C-alpha positions as CSV (number, residue, x, y, z in Angstrom):
1,X,-2.4,-28.8,10.2
2,X,-0.2,-26.2,11.8
3,X,1.6,-23.6,9.6
4,X,5.1,-25.0,10.2
5,X,4.4,-28.7,10.4
6,X,7.6,-30.6,9.6
7,X,9.7,-27.6,8.6
8,X,13.2,-27.4,9.9
9,X,13.7,-23.9,11.4
10,X,17.0,-22.4,12.6
11,X,16.9,-19.4,14.9
12,X,20.0,-17.5,16.0
13,X,20.2,-15.6,19.3
14,X,17.3,-17.7,20.6
15,X,18.2,-17.7,24.3
16,X,16.1,-14.7,25.2
17,X,14.0,-11.8,24.0
18,X,12.8,-11.7,20.4
19,X,14.8,-14.9,19.4
20,X,13.2,-16.9,22.2
21,X,9.7,-15.8,21.2
22,X,10.4,-16.7,17.6
23,X,11.7,-20.1,18.5
24,X,8.7,-20.8,20.7
25,X,6.2,-19.5,18.1
26,X,7.7,-21.7,15.3
27,X,7.8,-24.7,17.6
28,X,4.2,-24.2,18.6
29,X,3.2,-24.1,15.0
30,X,4.8,-27.5,14.4
31,X,8.3,-26.5,13.3
32,X,11.3,-28.6,14.0
33,X,13.2,-25.8,15.7
34,X,17.0,-25.6,16.3
35,X,17.6,-22.8,18.7
36,X,21.1,-21.4,18.6
37,X,23.0,-19.0,20.8
38,X,26.5,-18.1,21.9
39,X,25.3,-18.4,25.6
40,X,25.3,-22.2,25.9
41,X,23.7,-22.3,29.4
42,X,20.9,-19.9,28.6
43,X,20.3,-21.3,25.2
44,X,20.1,-24.9,26.4
45,X,17.7,-23.9,29.2
46,X,15.5,-22.0,26.7
47,X,15.5,-24.9,24.3
48,X,14.5,-27.3,27.1
49,X,11.7,-25.1,28.2
50,X,10.4,-24.8,24.6
51,X,10.9,-28.4,23.8
52,X,13.3,-27.9,20.9
53,X,16.9,-28.7,20.0
54,X,19.8,-26.5,21.0
55,X,23.1,-25.9,19.1
56,X,25.8,-23.6,20.3
57,X,26.6,-21.0,17.6
58,X,28.8,-17.9,17.5
59,X,27.4,-16.2,14.5
60,X,30.6,-14.3,14.0
61,X,32.7,-17.4,13.4
62,X,32.6,-19.1,10.0
63,X,33.8,-22.4,11.6
64,X,30.7,-22.5,13.7
65,X,28.5,-22.1,10.6
66,X,30.5,-24.9,8.9
67,X,30.0,-27.1,11.9
68,X,26.2,-26.4,11.9
69,X,26.0,-27.2,8.2
70,X,27.6,-30.5,8.8
71,X,25.2,-31.3,11.6
72,X,22.2,-29.8,9.9
73,X,22.7,-29.9,6.1
74,X,19.2,-28.9,5.2
75,X,16.7,-26.3,6.5
76,X,13.4,-24.8,5.5
77,X,13.6,-21.6,7.5
78,X,16.6,-19.6,8.9
79,X,16.0,-16.6,11.1
80,X,19.1,-14.4,11.5
81,X,18.2,-12.7,14.8
82,X,21.4,-12.6,16.8
83,X,22.7,-9.1,17.4
84,X,24.2,-6.6,19.8
85,X,23.8,-2.9,20.4
86,X,27.4,-2.2,21.5
87,X,26.2,-1.1,25.0
88,X,26.1,-4.6,26.5
89,X,29.0,-3.9,28.9
90,X,27.8,-0.4,29.9
91,X,27.9,3.1,28.5
92,X,30.5,3.7,25.7
93,X,30.8,6.3,23.0
94,X,29.0,5.1,19.8
95,X,28.5,8.5,18.1
96,X,30.2,9.1,14.7
97,X,32.9,11.3,16.2
98,X,34.0,9.2,19.2
99,X,33.2,5.6,18.6
100,X,36.4,3.6,18.5
101,X,37.2,1.5,15.4
102,X,37.3,-1.6,17.6
103,X,33.8,-1.0,19.0
104,X,32.5,-0.1,15.5
105,X,33.9,-3.3,14.1
106,X,32.6,-5.5,16.9
107,X,29.0,-4.4,16.4
108,X,29.3,-5.0,12.6
109,X,31.0,-8.3,13.2
110,X,28.1,-9.7,15.1
111,X,25.2,-8.0,13.4
112,X,26.3,-7.8,9.8
113,X,28.9,-10.6,9.4
114,X,26.7,-12.9,11.4
115,X,23.8,-12.2,9.1
116,X,26.0,-12.6,6.0
117,X,27.2,-16.0,7.2
118,X,23.7,-17.0,8.2
119,X,22.3,-16.2,4.8
120,X,25.2,-18.1,3.1
121,X,24.5,-21.1,5.3
122,X,20.7,-20.8,4.5
123,X,21.3,-20.8,0.8
124,X,23.5,-23.9,1.0
125,X,20.9,-25.7,3.2
126,X,18.0,-24.8,1.0
127,X,19.2,-24.8,-2.6
128,X,19.1,-28.6,-2.9
129,X,15.3,-28.5,-2.7
130,X,15.2,-25.0,-4.2
131,X,12.8,-23.6,-1.6
132,X,12.9,-21.9,1.8
133,X,12.5,-18.7,3.8
134,X,15.4,-16.6,5.1
135,X,14.3,-13.9,7.6
136,X,16.8,-11.3,8.8
137,X,16.0,-9.2,11.9
138,X,17.0,-5.6,11.2
139,X,15.6,-2.7,13.1
140,X,13.8,0.6,12.9
141,X,17.3,1.9,13.4
142,X,18.3,0.5,10.1
143,X,15.9,2.9,8.4
144,X,16.8,6.2,10.2
145,X,19.9,7.7,11.6
146,X,20.7,7.1,15.3
147,X,23.5,9.6,16.2
148,X,24.4,8.0,19.5
149,X,24.3,4.4,18.2
150,X,25.9,4.9,14.8
151,X,27.5,1.4,14.5
152,X,24.2,-0.3,15.4
153,X,22.2,1.8,12.9
154,X,24.8,1.2,10.2
155,X,24.9,-2.5,10.7
156,X,21.1,-2.8,10.7
157,X,20.9,-0.7,7.5
158,X,23.4,-3.0,5.9
159,X,21.3,-6.0,6.9
160,X,18.3,-4.4,5.2
161,X,20.2,-4.0,1.9
162,X,21.9,-7.4,2.1
163,X,18.5,-9.0,2.4
164,X,17.5,-7.5,-0.9
165,X,20.7,-8.8,-2.6
166,X,20.1,-12.3,-1.3
167,X,16.5,-12.2,-2.4
168,X,17.5,-11.1,-5.9
169,X,20.3,-13.6,-6.1
170,X,18.1,-16.6,-5.1
171,X,15.4,-15.5,-7.6
172,X,18.0,-15.2,-10.3
173,X,19.1,-18.8,-9.7
174,X,15.5,-19.9,-10.3
175,X,15.0,-21.0,-6.6
176,X,11.9,-20.4,-4.5
177,X,14.1,-19.2,-1.7
178,X,12.7,-16.0,-0.2
179,X,14.6,-13.5,1.9
180,X,12.9,-10.7,3.8
181,X,13.8,-8.4,6.7
182,X,11.8,-7.4,9.8
183,X,12.4,-4.0,11.4
184,X,11.2,-3.8,15.1
185,X,11.3,-0.5,17.0
186,X,10.8,-0.4,20.8
187,X,10.1,-4.0,21.8
188,X,10.0,-4.8,25.5
189,X,12.8,-7.3,25.9
190,X,15.3,-7.8,28.8
191,X,17.7,-5.3,27.3
192,X,15.3,-2.5,28.5
193,X,15.1,-3.7,32.1
194,X,18.3,-1.9,33.4
195,X,16.8,1.4,32.1
196,X,13.3,0.8,33.4
197,X,14.1,-0.7,36.8
198,X,11.4,-2.0,39.2
199,X,10.6,1.1,41.1
200,X,7.4,3.1,41.4
201,X,8.4,5.2,38.4
202,X,8.7,2.3,36.0
203,X,5.4,3.0,34.2
204,X,6.3,6.7,33.9
205,X,9.7,5.7,32.4
206,X,8.0,3.3,29.9
207,X,5.5,6.0,28.9
208,X,8.3,8.5,28.3
209,X,10.3,6.1,26.1
210,X,7.4,5.5,23.8
211,X,6.0,9.0,23.9
212,X,6.8,9.6,20.2
213,X,5.2,6.2,19.1
214,X,1.7,6.7,17.8
215,X,0.4,3.6,19.6
216,X,2.0,4.9,22.8
217,X,3.3,1.5,24.0
218,X,6.1,-1.0,23.7
219,X,5.7,-3.9,21.3
220,X,6.1,-7.4,22.5
221,X,8.5,-10.2,21.4
222,X,5.5,-12.3,20.6
223,X,4.2,-9.6,18.1
224,X,7.5,-9.7,16.3
225,X,7.4,-13.5,16.3
226,X,4.0,-13.5,14.6
227,X,5.4,-11.5,11.7
228,X,8.3,-13.9,11.4
229,X,5.8,-16.8,11.4
230,X,3.9,-15.3,8.5
231,X,7.1,-14.8,6.5
232,X,8.3,-18.3,7.3
233,X,5.0,-19.9,6.3
234,X,3.5,-20.7,2.9
235,X,1.2,-17.7,3.4
236,X,4.1,-15.5,2.2
237,X,5.3,-17.3,-0.9
238,X,5.1,-14.1,-3.1
239,X,7.0,-12.0,-0.6
240,X,10.8,-11.6,-1.1
241,X,13.2,-8.7,-0.8
242,X,10.7,-6.8,1.2
243,X,10.9,-5.2,4.7
244,X,8.2,-5.2,7.3
245,X,8.2,-2.5,10.0
246,X,6.8,-3.4,13.5
247,X,7.0,0.0,15.2
248,X,3.6,1.1,16.5
249,X,3.3,3.6,13.6
250,X,6.6,5.4,14.4
251,X,7.8,5.6,10.9
252,X,4.4,6.6,9.6
253,X,4.8,10.1,11.0
254,X,3.0,11.8,13.8
255,X,-0.4,11.0,15.3
256,X,-0.7,14.5,16.7
257,X,-3.6,16.7,15.7
258,X,-2.7,19.7,13.5
259,X,-2.1,22.8,15.7
């Protein structure tokens, strides 16, 4: 018996990167996966390749979540993964002094509002049976300050805290609905490709970007997916309101020998 056999699993931002890996992992473990994304073409293609169902979903829009709830009134697992950095359209100021209010709000609208709405949908879809697992993808940036990406860091920190509020609320209602957050650091997803390029210096660039990581490498989307799988499964029924860092030891300190 696979770990997710028969469980209905909703994954947001599933068209590529970490979301895609999570959807594939849950599907491979027997989950009935609904992959969602704003990018309809990429999301549908990903779902077809994995062998799961696709639903177009803009996590920022309450009406989209209402429509999903009508089409999928119950769920066992909801993974709130969809998010943006604020740099998708190119370089723009995101430091505390110069970030525009519009850009600040746009990052929070996707990352924080999207997670809030996803948690609210999950509670409604799970409370009838009184059990389920909500997994929010935060970031290492939600645990430390990021001066040149202040909106992203702020939104991910808020996701971390909201996770705990949801966990406590569900427990207080007497439900076995768990809510936990996952905090990846440098994970090798397509968002890094523009920076790394395909030239002969690619490996040198990669090494430089993870030079302060004790394990000296990028993580993979599949490594994040394996953590999500554990939290989604019945192996983690006593875990709620907690946070799991997947950062190659970055937040542990330094692996350097004393000088």
